[in-house]
Every structure is written in C-alpha cells, then in structure tokens.
Short mmCIF file of C-alpha atoms in Angstrom, two decimals:
data_model
loop_
_atom_site.label_atom_id
_atom_site.label_comp_id
_atom_site.label_asym_id
_atom_site.label_seq_id
_atom_site.Cartn_x
_atom_site.Cartn_y
_atom_site.Cartn_z
CA MET A 218 209.36 216.20 187.73
CA ASN A 219 207.06 216.87 184.80
CA ASP A 220 205.51 219.66 186.77
CA PHE A 221 208.98 221.12 187.28
CA LEU A 222 209.80 220.99 183.57
CA ASN A 223 206.50 222.66 182.71
CA GLN A 224 207.38 225.45 185.11
CA LEU A 225 210.79 225.89 183.53
CA GLU A 226 209.10 226.21 180.17
CA LEU A 227 206.67 228.81 181.54
CA VAL A 228 209.56 230.79 182.98
CA GLY A 229 211.41 230.55 179.69
CA ASP A 230 208.36 231.94 177.89
CA TRP A 231 208.07 234.69 180.46
CA LEU A 232 211.74 235.65 180.20
CA THR A 233 211.68 235.77 176.41
CA SER A 234 208.33 237.48 175.80
CA SER A 235 208.93 240.97 174.48
CA GLN A 236 206.36 242.42 176.89
CA GLN A 237 208.79 241.82 179.78
CA TRP A 238 211.48 243.91 178.18
CA ARG A 239 209.57 247.20 177.87
CA GLY A 240 208.28 249.97 180.10
CA ASP A 241 208.41 250.68 183.84
CA ASP A 242 207.38 247.15 184.77
CA GLY A 243 209.83 245.52 182.39
CA ILE A 244 212.96 243.62 183.32
CA PRO A 245 215.44 246.32 182.18
CA HIS A 246 213.85 249.02 184.34
CA ARG A 247 213.62 246.72 187.40
CA LEU A 248 217.15 245.51 186.80
CA ALA A 249 218.37 249.11 186.66
CA GLU A 250 216.66 249.86 189.99
CA HIS A 251 218.09 246.73 191.50
CA LEU A 252 221.61 247.52 190.29
CA THR A 253 221.33 251.11 191.54
CA TYR A 254 220.42 250.01 195.06
CA SER A 255 223.05 247.27 195.10
CA GLY A 256 225.76 249.45 193.56
CA ILE A 257 225.33 252.44 195.83
CA SER A 258 225.17 250.33 198.99
CA LEU A 259 228.23 248.34 197.94
CA VAL A 260 230.22 251.54 197.37
CA PHE A 261 229.33 252.83 200.82
CA ALA A 262 229.93 249.48 202.48
CA THR A 263 233.31 249.16 200.76
CA LEU A 264 234.35 252.63 201.91
CA ILE A 265 233.39 251.83 205.48
CA GLY A 266 234.62 248.22 205.55
CA LEU A 267 237.94 248.82 203.80
CA THR A 268 238.82 251.96 205.78
CA PHE A 269 238.24 250.41 209.17
CA GLY A 270 239.53 246.99 208.17
CA LEU A 271 242.82 248.42 206.92
CA LEU A 272 243.15 250.81 209.84
CA VAL A 273 242.58 248.20 212.51
CA GLY A 274 244.50 245.49 210.66
CA HIS A 275 247.53 247.74 210.20
CA THR A 276 247.64 249.29 213.68
CA GLY A 277 246.39 246.18 215.48
CA ARG A 278 244.30 248.42 217.71
CA GLY A 279 240.57 247.91 218.07
CA ALA A 280 240.50 244.31 216.87
CA PHE A 281 237.92 243.45 219.50
CA ALA A 282 235.75 246.40 218.54
CA VAL A 283 235.81 245.39 214.86
CA ALA A 284 234.79 241.84 215.70
CA SER A 285 231.93 243.02 217.92
CA VAL A 286 230.61 245.59 215.48
CA ALA A 287 230.71 243.15 212.61
CA ASN A 288 228.92 240.56 214.68
CA LEU A 289 226.29 243.02 215.76
CA ALA A 290 225.72 244.13 212.17
CA ARG A 291 225.42 240.54 211.06
CA ALA A 292 222.65 239.94 213.58
CA ILE A 293 220.46 242.75 212.18
CA PRO A 294 217.48 241.24 210.33
CA THR A 295 217.53 243.05 206.97
CA PHE A 296 213.81 242.52 206.48
CA GLY A 297 213.00 244.13 209.84
CA LEU A 298 215.39 247.01 209.25
CA VAL A 299 213.92 247.89 205.82
CA VAL A 300 210.36 247.84 207.12
CA LEU A 301 211.32 249.74 210.27
CA VAL A 302 213.03 252.59 208.42
CA VAL A 303 210.15 252.79 205.95
CA THR A 304 207.65 253.11 208.84
CA LEU A 305 209.74 255.71 210.62
CA ALA A 306 211.07 257.79 207.72
CA GLY A 307 208.52 257.16 205.00
CA LEU A 308 208.85 255.52 201.64
CA SER A 309 212.17 256.32 199.98
CA THR A 310 215.33 254.55 198.86
CA THR A 311 217.12 255.42 202.12
CA PRO A 312 215.76 252.40 204.06
CA VAL A 313 216.94 249.98 201.46
CA LEU A 314 220.37 251.56 201.30
CA VAL A 315 220.78 251.63 205.10
CA ALA A 316 219.78 247.98 205.44
CA LEU A 317 221.97 246.83 202.55
CA VAL A 318 225.03 248.73 203.80
CA ALA A 319 224.54 247.16 207.22
CA LEU A 320 224.39 243.78 205.49
CA ALA A 321 227.51 244.31 203.35
CA VAL A 322 229.90 245.85 205.85
CA PRO A 323 230.60 242.80 208.05
CA PRO A 324 232.08 240.48 205.40
CA ILE A 325 234.20 243.29 203.88
CA LEU A 326 235.39 244.54 207.29
CA ILE A 327 236.24 241.10 208.70
CA ASN A 328 238.03 239.87 205.61
CA THR A 329 240.06 243.04 205.17
CA PHE A 330 241.04 242.94 208.82
CA GLU A 331 241.90 239.23 208.75
CA GLY A 332 243.79 239.65 205.52
CA VAL A 333 246.00 242.44 206.78
CA ARG A 334 246.43 240.80 210.17
CA GLY A 335 247.41 237.55 208.52
CA VAL A 336 250.43 239.01 206.73
CA ASP A 337 253.56 237.27 207.97
CA PRO A 338 255.17 239.44 210.65
CA ASP A 339 258.62 238.62 209.21
CA THR A 340 257.52 240.08 205.87
CA ARG A 341 256.29 243.17 207.64
CA ASP A 342 259.59 243.48 209.52
CA ALA A 343 261.53 243.03 206.31
CA ALA A 344 259.57 245.85 204.68
CA ARG A 345 260.26 248.06 207.71
CA GLY A 346 263.93 247.11 207.61
CA MET A 347 264.12 248.19 203.99
CA GLY A 348 263.10 251.65 205.16
CA MET A 349 259.45 251.68 204.16
CA THR A 350 257.18 254.08 206.01
CA GLY A 351 253.96 252.86 207.63
CA TRP A 352 251.95 253.93 204.61
CA GLU A 353 254.31 252.16 202.22
CA VAL A 354 254.12 248.97 204.27
CA LEU A 355 250.35 249.14 204.14
CA LEU A 356 249.98 249.95 200.45
CA LYS A 357 252.89 248.01 198.97
CA VAL A 358 253.02 244.96 201.23
CA GLU A 359 249.96 244.42 203.36
CA VAL A 360 247.21 245.33 200.85
CA PRO A 361 248.64 243.26 197.96
CA MET A 362 249.10 240.26 200.25
CA ALA A 363 245.65 240.60 201.77
CA LEU A 364 244.03 241.07 198.36
CA PRO A 365 242.72 237.51 197.88
CA LEU A 366 240.89 237.69 201.22
CA ILE A 367 239.67 241.24 200.63
CA LEU A 368 238.26 240.23 197.25
CA LEU A 369 236.57 237.23 198.82
CA GLY A 370 234.89 239.52 201.35
CA LEU A 371 233.79 241.88 198.60
CA ARG A 372 232.38 239.01 196.61
CA VAL A 373 230.39 237.61 199.54
CA ALA A 374 229.05 241.10 200.28
CA ALA A 375 228.13 241.74 196.64
CA ILE A 376 226.27 238.44 196.30
CA GLN A 377 224.41 238.96 199.55
CA VAL A 378 223.45 242.47 198.57
CA VAL A 379 222.22 241.44 195.09
CA ALA A 380 220.14 238.63 196.58
CA THR A 381 218.80 240.64 199.46
CA ALA A 382 217.96 243.82 197.53
CA THR A 383 214.79 241.87 196.64
CA VAL A 384 213.32 242.79 200.04
CA ALA A 385 213.17 246.41 198.84
CA ALA A 386 210.09 245.44 196.84
CA TYR A 387 208.13 244.44 199.92
CA PRO A 388 207.34 247.94 201.13
CA GLY A 389 206.94 249.01 197.51
CA LEU A 390 210.38 250.25 196.46
CA GLY A 391 210.86 248.39 193.20
CA GLY A 392 213.87 246.39 192.04
CA LEU A 393 213.77 242.80 190.87
CA GLY A 394 211.98 241.74 194.04
CA ARG A 395 208.91 243.47 192.57
CA PHE A 396 208.33 240.44 190.32
CA ILE A 397 208.54 238.09 193.29
CA VAL A 398 206.23 240.15 195.55
CA ASP A 399 203.72 240.81 192.75
CA GLY A 400 203.77 237.19 191.72
CA LEU A 401 203.14 236.19 195.33
CA ALA A 402 200.21 238.61 195.62
CA ARG A 403 198.66 237.51 192.31
CA ASN A 404 199.47 233.86 192.82
CA ASN A 405 201.40 234.09 189.58
CA TYR A 406 204.10 231.50 189.84
CA GLU A 407 206.05 232.20 186.67
CA LEU A 408 206.47 235.83 187.78
CA VAL A 409 208.03 234.67 191.06
CA ILE A 410 210.38 232.17 189.46
CA GLY A 411 211.14 234.43 186.51
CA GLY A 412 212.09 237.28 188.81
CA SER A 413 214.32 235.07 190.94
CA ALA A 414 215.94 233.59 187.86
CA VAL A 415 217.08 237.08 186.89
CA VAL A 416 218.46 237.64 190.38
CA VAL A 417 220.31 234.32 190.34
CA MET A 418 221.85 235.17 186.95
CA LEU A 419 222.92 238.51 188.38
CA ALA A 420 224.53 236.79 191.33
CA LEU A 421 226.38 234.42 188.98
CA VAL A 422 227.64 237.38 186.98
CA VAL A 423 228.91 238.95 190.20
CA GLN A 424 230.69 235.73 191.06
CA ALA A 425 232.30 235.59 187.61
CA VAL A 426 233.39 239.23 187.78
CA PHE A 427 235.18 238.67 191.08
CA THR A 428 236.85 235.45 189.83
CA ALA A 429 238.15 237.39 186.84
CA LEU A 430 239.17 240.34 189.00
CA ARG A 431 241.17 238.06 191.27
CA ARG A 432 243.03 236.67 188.31
CA VAL A 433 243.90 240.19 187.15
CA VAL A 434 244.77 242.04 190.35
CA VAL A 435 246.35 239.44 192.61
CA SER A 436 250.09 239.31 192.31
CA PRO A 437 251.34 236.13 190.56
CA GLY A 438 253.61 235.44 193.52
CA LEU A 439 250.55 234.91 195.69
CA ARG A 440 248.68 232.62 193.34
CA PRO A 441 249.32 229.23 195.03
CA SER A 442 247.98 230.47 198.36
CA ALA A 443 245.19 232.26 196.56
CA THR A 444 243.67 229.11 195.17
CA LYS A 445 241.60 228.70 198.32
CA SER A 446 238.32 230.48 197.76
CA MET B 161 204.09 256.73 211.22
CA ARG B 162 201.19 258.81 212.55
CA ASP B 163 202.10 262.19 213.99
CA GLY B 164 202.41 262.73 217.68
CA GLU B 165 202.76 259.10 218.54
CA PRO B 166 205.62 257.91 220.73
CA LEU B 167 208.25 255.76 219.05
CA ILE B 168 207.70 252.86 221.39
CA ARG B 169 204.48 252.19 223.25
CA TRP B 170 205.59 250.20 226.24
CA ASP B 171 202.05 249.35 227.17
CA TRP B 172 201.71 247.49 223.87
CA ILE B 173 204.76 245.39 224.74
CA GLY B 174 203.35 244.78 228.20
CA ASP B 175 200.05 243.60 226.73
CA HIS B 176 201.72 241.23 224.31
CA ILE B 177 204.46 239.70 226.45
CA GLY B 178 203.02 236.18 226.42
CA GLU B 179 202.37 236.23 222.69
CA LEU B 180 205.86 237.65 222.01
CA ALA B 181 207.39 234.81 224.03
CA ASP B 182 205.48 232.24 221.95
CA TYR B 183 206.64 233.77 218.70
CA THR B 184 210.22 233.98 220.00
CA GLY B 185 210.13 230.24 220.65
CA VAL B 186 208.83 229.56 217.16
CA HIS B 187 211.44 231.89 215.69
CA LEU B 188 214.26 230.14 217.51
CA ARG B 189 213.08 226.73 216.32
CA LEU B 190 212.74 227.89 212.70
CA GLY B 191 216.18 229.48 212.82
CA LEU B 192 218.21 226.83 214.59
CA LEU B 193 216.82 223.52 213.32
CA PRO B 194 218.05 224.35 209.79
CA VAL B 195 221.57 224.86 211.21
CA LEU B 196 221.38 221.42 212.83
CA PHE B 197 220.13 219.83 209.58
CA GLY B 198 222.82 221.77 207.72
CA LEU B 199 225.49 220.28 209.98
CA ILE B 200 224.11 216.79 209.51
CA ILE B 201 224.46 217.27 205.75
CA SER B 202 227.73 219.24 205.80
CA ILE B 203 229.87 216.99 207.98
CA PRO B 204 229.73 213.90 205.74
CA LEU B 205 229.78 216.06 202.61
CA GLY B 206 232.76 218.02 203.95
CA MET B 207 234.58 214.78 204.79
CA LEU B 208 233.92 213.57 201.26
CA CYS B 209 235.26 216.83 199.81
CA HIS B 210 238.34 216.57 202.03
CA ARG B 211 239.07 213.01 200.98
CA TRP B 212 238.45 213.54 197.24
CA ARG B 213 239.57 217.10 196.50
CA TRP B 214 237.97 217.17 193.05
CA VAL B 215 234.48 216.90 194.61
CA TYR B 216 235.04 220.16 196.46
CA PRO B 217 234.82 222.87 193.73
CA PRO B 218 231.57 221.63 192.17
CA THR B 219 229.99 221.11 195.62
CA LEU B 220 231.00 224.58 196.71
CA THR B 221 229.74 226.16 193.51
CA ALA B 222 226.41 224.39 193.90
CA ALA B 223 226.11 225.61 197.50
CA ASN B 224 227.03 229.14 196.44
CA VAL B 225 224.44 229.19 193.69
CA LEU B 226 221.76 228.09 196.17
CA TYR B 227 222.95 230.83 198.48
CA SER B 228 222.51 233.48 195.79
CA ILE B 229 218.80 232.68 195.28
CA PRO B 230 216.90 235.33 197.24
CA SER B 231 215.21 233.88 200.32
CA LEU B 232 211.93 235.42 199.19
CA ALA B 233 212.09 233.40 195.96
CA LEU B 234 213.33 230.18 197.53
CA PHE B 235 210.43 230.17 199.95
CA MET B 236 208.04 230.60 197.03
CA ILE B 237 209.62 227.76 195.09
CA PHE B 238 209.12 225.43 198.06
CA VAL B 239 205.55 226.57 198.72
CA ARG B 240 204.73 224.69 195.53
CA TYR B 241 205.95 221.44 196.97
CA THR B 242 205.54 221.67 200.74
CA GLY B 243 202.64 224.08 201.12
CA LEU B 244 202.40 226.92 203.61
CA THR B 245 204.15 225.08 206.41
CA GLU B 246 207.22 225.49 208.56
CA ARG B 247 209.08 223.06 206.34
CA THR B 248 208.83 225.64 203.57
CA VAL B 249 210.98 227.97 205.65
CA MET B 250 213.29 225.39 207.10
CA ILE B 251 214.32 223.65 203.88
CA PRO B 252 215.60 226.83 202.19
CA LEU B 253 217.36 227.95 205.36
CA THR B 254 219.02 224.53 205.60
CA LEU B 255 220.26 224.93 202.05
CA TYR B 256 221.62 228.40 202.84
CA THR B 257 223.72 227.10 205.75
CA LEU B 258 225.58 224.72 203.42
CA SER B 259 227.56 227.46 201.69
CA VAL B 260 229.10 228.47 205.03
CA LEU B 261 229.29 225.05 206.72
CA ILE B 262 230.85 222.92 204.00
CA PRO B 263 233.96 225.12 203.47
CA ASN B 264 234.45 225.32 207.22
CA VAL B 265 234.25 221.54 207.68
CA VAL B 266 236.77 221.12 204.86
CA ASP B 267 239.08 223.82 206.23
CA GLY B 268 238.70 222.35 209.71
CA LEU B 269 239.80 218.92 208.54
CA ALA B 270 242.62 220.51 206.54
CA SER B 271 243.81 222.21 209.71
CA VAL B 272 244.68 218.87 211.31
CA PRO B 273 248.51 218.74 211.37
CA GLU B 274 249.91 215.89 209.26
CA PRO B 275 252.09 214.54 212.15
CA VAL B 276 248.98 214.20 214.32
CA ARG B 277 247.29 212.21 211.58
CA GLN B 278 250.32 210.01 211.23
CA ALA B 279 250.62 209.56 214.99
CA ALA B 280 247.02 208.34 215.12
CA THR B 281 247.64 205.86 212.34
CA ALA B 282 250.88 204.72 213.95
CA MET B 283 248.99 204.02 217.21
CA GLY B 284 246.90 201.58 215.24
CA PHE B 285 243.75 203.73 214.77
CA SER B 286 241.56 202.65 211.91
CA THR B 287 240.63 205.34 209.41
CA VAL B 288 237.13 205.67 210.82
CA ARG B 289 238.40 205.91 214.37
CA ARG B 290 241.05 208.43 213.36
CA VAL B 291 238.48 210.66 211.66
CA VAL B 292 235.97 210.46 214.50
CA GLN B 293 238.33 210.65 217.48
CA VAL B 294 241.15 212.80 216.15
CA GLU B 295 240.33 214.79 213.02
CA LEU B 296 236.79 215.91 213.75
CA PRO B 297 237.55 217.08 217.32
CA ILE B 298 240.54 219.08 216.04
CA ALA B 299 238.27 220.59 213.36
CA VAL B 300 235.71 221.75 215.92
CA PRO B 301 236.90 225.37 216.35
CA VAL B 302 236.80 226.04 212.62
CA VAL B 303 233.48 224.23 212.19
CA VAL B 304 231.95 226.18 215.07
CA ALA B 305 233.12 229.44 213.44
CA GLY B 306 230.99 228.44 210.44
CA VAL B 307 228.07 227.38 212.64
CA ARG B 308 228.14 230.85 214.25
CA VAL B 309 227.81 232.61 210.92
CA ALA B 310 225.14 230.18 209.76
CA ALA B 311 223.10 230.49 212.97
CA VAL B 312 223.19 234.27 213.06
CA SER B 313 222.16 234.69 209.42
CA SER B 314 219.57 231.92 209.68
CA ILE B 315 217.91 233.57 212.65
CA SER B 316 217.71 236.92 210.91
CA LEU B 317 216.40 235.33 207.67
CA VAL B 318 213.52 233.51 209.38
CA ALA B 319 211.65 236.88 209.45
CA VAL B 320 211.41 236.84 205.65
CA GLY B 321 209.36 233.63 206.00
CA GLN B 322 206.55 235.89 207.19
CA LEU B 323 205.70 236.46 203.54
CA ILE B 324 204.35 232.91 203.49
CA GLY B 325 202.96 233.27 207.01
CA GLN B 326 205.74 231.30 208.78
CA GLY B 327 208.15 233.95 209.93
CA GLY B 328 208.17 233.68 213.72
CA LEU B 329 208.81 237.18 215.02
CA GLY B 330 208.55 238.44 211.46
CA TYR B 331 204.80 238.37 212.09
CA TYR B 332 205.14 241.60 214.05
CA ILE B 333 207.19 243.23 211.28
CA THR B 334 204.45 242.83 208.66
CA ARG B 335 201.81 243.60 211.25
CA GLY B 336 203.48 246.87 212.13
CA LEU B 337 203.80 247.84 208.49
CA GLN B 338 200.11 247.15 207.87
CA LEU B 339 199.02 249.19 210.91
CA ASP B 340 201.67 251.89 210.34
CA PHE B 341 202.69 251.31 213.94
CA PRO B 342 206.44 251.09 214.69
CA THR B 343 206.34 249.47 218.18
CA PRO B 344 205.87 245.86 216.98
CA ILE B 345 208.50 246.30 214.27
CA ILE B 346 211.10 247.67 216.68
CA THR B 347 210.29 245.02 219.28
CA ALA B 348 210.52 242.16 216.80
CA THR B 349 213.70 243.47 215.14
CA VAL B 350 215.43 243.97 218.50
CA LEU B 351 214.31 240.56 219.73
CA ILE B 352 215.64 238.89 216.57
CA MET B 353 219.00 240.65 217.01
CA LEU B 354 219.14 239.58 220.65
CA LEU B 355 218.32 235.98 219.75
CA ALA B 356 221.12 236.01 217.16
CA LEU B 357 223.66 237.54 219.52
CA VAL B 358 222.81 235.29 222.47
CA THR B 359 222.97 232.22 220.21
CA ASP B 360 226.37 233.41 218.97
CA ALA B 361 227.67 233.90 222.52
CA LEU B 362 226.42 230.45 223.56
CA LEU B 363 228.17 228.87 220.59
CA VAL B 364 231.45 230.53 221.58
CA LEU B 365 230.97 229.12 225.06
CA ALA B 366 230.13 225.68 223.70
CA GLN B 367 233.27 225.71 221.54
CA ARG B 368 235.45 226.61 224.56
CA LEU B 369 233.95 223.78 226.57
CA LEU B 370 234.18 221.28 223.72
CA THR B 371 237.80 222.03 222.82
CA PRO B 372 239.74 223.00 225.94
CA TRP B 373 243.03 222.36 224.10
CA ALA B 374 242.31 225.00 221.47
CA ARG B 375 241.77 227.84 223.96
CA GLY B 376 242.95 231.17 222.61
CA LYS B 377 243.21 230.01 219.02
CA GLY B 378 239.52 230.10 218.17
CA ALA B 379 239.23 230.86 214.50
CA THR B 380 237.09 233.75 213.37
CA ALA B 381 235.01 233.36 210.26
#
C-alpha cells in the first residue's frame, strides 16, 4: 500500500513538472496527436455506423448483414491490424485510423440499428397515418426516439477509441501511448502510469461530455426511459 | 515489407503449424479464463445491484473507469505486483469483462416478468430458490449476449499482452514487425479473428441449448 502511495506521488510529480508540458515529447503535443487520431476515426466511424444503422433500422432490410459485419469487425484484434497495416503500407497514420475505425463502427452501428428498430410500431404507424413521408418518419420520429441508444453507442465507441489509440505508439506513431511504450522500454514506471493517467482522464471527460449531451439533446418526453445507461 | 516478397509465405505456415497450434491454445486460455472469472464476479455483484438499486450506478461507474484504462497501461500496472506472468494478462482482462457483464446480469434479472416472480413465490419457493431456479435461467439469454461481447473483445485484447511477453498469438505479431515479415502477422491476426468468431458461434449455440424456451428472442448486445 505504501508502495502504491509512493507511486501516486511520483506520478503526481511527473504530471506537474513543467518539463512534461513543453516540446514535441510533452503532454500537450502527445495529447494533440492522440485527439487527432481519435477524432478523425470517430468522425469516419460515425458516418459509416449512423448511415448504415439508420438505413437498415428504417427499412428493416439487411438486419442479418449488419449483425454479421458488426460481429466480424468486433473480432478484429486492433493490435494485430495496426501492426499489419504498418508492415504492409509503411509507417503513417493510416494504419491507426483504419484500425480505430474498425473498432468504433460496431457499437455505433448496432446501437443505431437497435434504437431505430426498437421504436414502437404503433408510433411509427401513427406518424405514417398523420401523413409523414418516410424521411419525416425517420428524422422526426425514429431518430429522436432512438437517440438515447445512439448516444450510448457513440459513447462506448469514443471511450474505446480513446483508450485503444495508445497502441498507435507501438509501431512508433506517437499519441499518448508513447509515454507507456517508452516507459516500458526504459523501465520507467512513472512514465507508464503518468501516460495512462492522462488517457483515463481523457476517457472520463468523454464520458462526461456524452452525459451532458444526452441531457441536452434527448427529448424531455423520453427521459424516464432514458435513465437506463 | 521487403520488395518482391509474396504477401503470405505458405511454407512458413507449414513449417510452424505445431508451434502455431500451441500458441493458439495459450491464446484461448488467456482470453477465455478471464471471461469465466468475470462471470463468477459479475453474477453475485449483478444480483446485488438488482436487489439494491442504489449500488448499481457506482458499481457501473467503477467498471467503466476500469474499462477506459488502456490495456497496455493496465498490464504494466499489474507487472509491478504479479511479475511477467499470465496472471498479469488475465487480471486486467477479467476487470475489462465486468463493464459488459454486470449491466447484462442486471438487465437480465430485470427482464424477469413480475407475474413469474410472484408465481414462484406463491408456489412456496424461497428467495434463494426463486433466484437460482427461476430468475437466473430467465436471465440467461441477456447474460449470454454480454458474455459474447466480453469473450470476443477479450480474445482480441490478449494479443496486446505480448508487450509483456504473454500475448499468445500476439507473439507472431511483434515477431513479424521485428523481422519486417508480414506472414506471421497475417496468420496470427486471422487466427485470433477465427478464434473470436468460433467462440461467439459456440456461445450462441450454448445459449440455444440452455434456454429452449427463449428460442427466437435471443437478445443482441
């Protein structure tokens, strides 16, 4: 226990020393790299996941395909994929982005699909009966009602991406994982723990952002059912 | 990759078949035992959370925080305490499964219809007997949905354990990177995917056999 407290102190010193906050090896630069990778891959994954999730959920066609593709993507080992693309295509940010998109699509896709599918058929019929077109039903009824689930999927994807973007450092692509990999190589424990502490804080921020977002964008009428997270 | 070399050298795979099989076995053990341990922890914890609702949010938050620690880092934290052993991979992976398993156990128990619960009580079942014989079996499809997600992600995360020398098939991934030779990386990555998918399919099968009454209503995660 004492050992553990000593480590915490070391990490605290590491996090607060001014040396860590400057230059190309500093926390801000690594954080920026990390956020760039995570952000770009989340945007792509959201485009893919939302488009197909909404399409399949709305039309009801291709449900089996969506489930299989999402399952297949979930089985891809991110670590293997990053290293593989680096070996085949050389060192660039592409491998990281490919692997992270593959990681983030399944939760977004599945939750969007399930959310839209789960809308009460009576509600859908009522919207139809009121003369709404297919697009209106999708945008004014299905999406708002599926929003809690869609946001949950996005949150899971975002947290996974932020935590996993650390593997980018292994083949030498920077990001916050750099601290962990370097610390491992140099047997420098505070570097490892310090680096992961920053990642964990980032993940907590992501979690908080989505909690706030849910409060803002989910219709008040859906709140009671939206309490499940 | 060196120029002029084929993408996959089948002779390499042929030469290493026995070794690959050994590492596959290790990989499967490292990936699946944590799910088993995770279940052993999650079922009582999930029952607790179901019984006392206020326990649930803090438990879930704690599991989610654990889940957001990068696997790379979590392995390193445990190296300090358990050394460069298989335990150092299995403990973090066990902790990861909790964030999927606990909510599914709780949701599974919540999916038991109230009349069924009352019927069991009315037939004179004690609370323990009702939970074990009625509620848990009804919760199985939802719990298995969580187990599937946990197993698939656990199997693909084992490879990261290679950074502390305990990654099962991940061995070939780092090996291939060091030698700038794609065959072992492709072979290992494909094998890991296959392991994950076969495990997933077997779990679906197991769920169908375990809960014949729930056929056709299997929940997706």
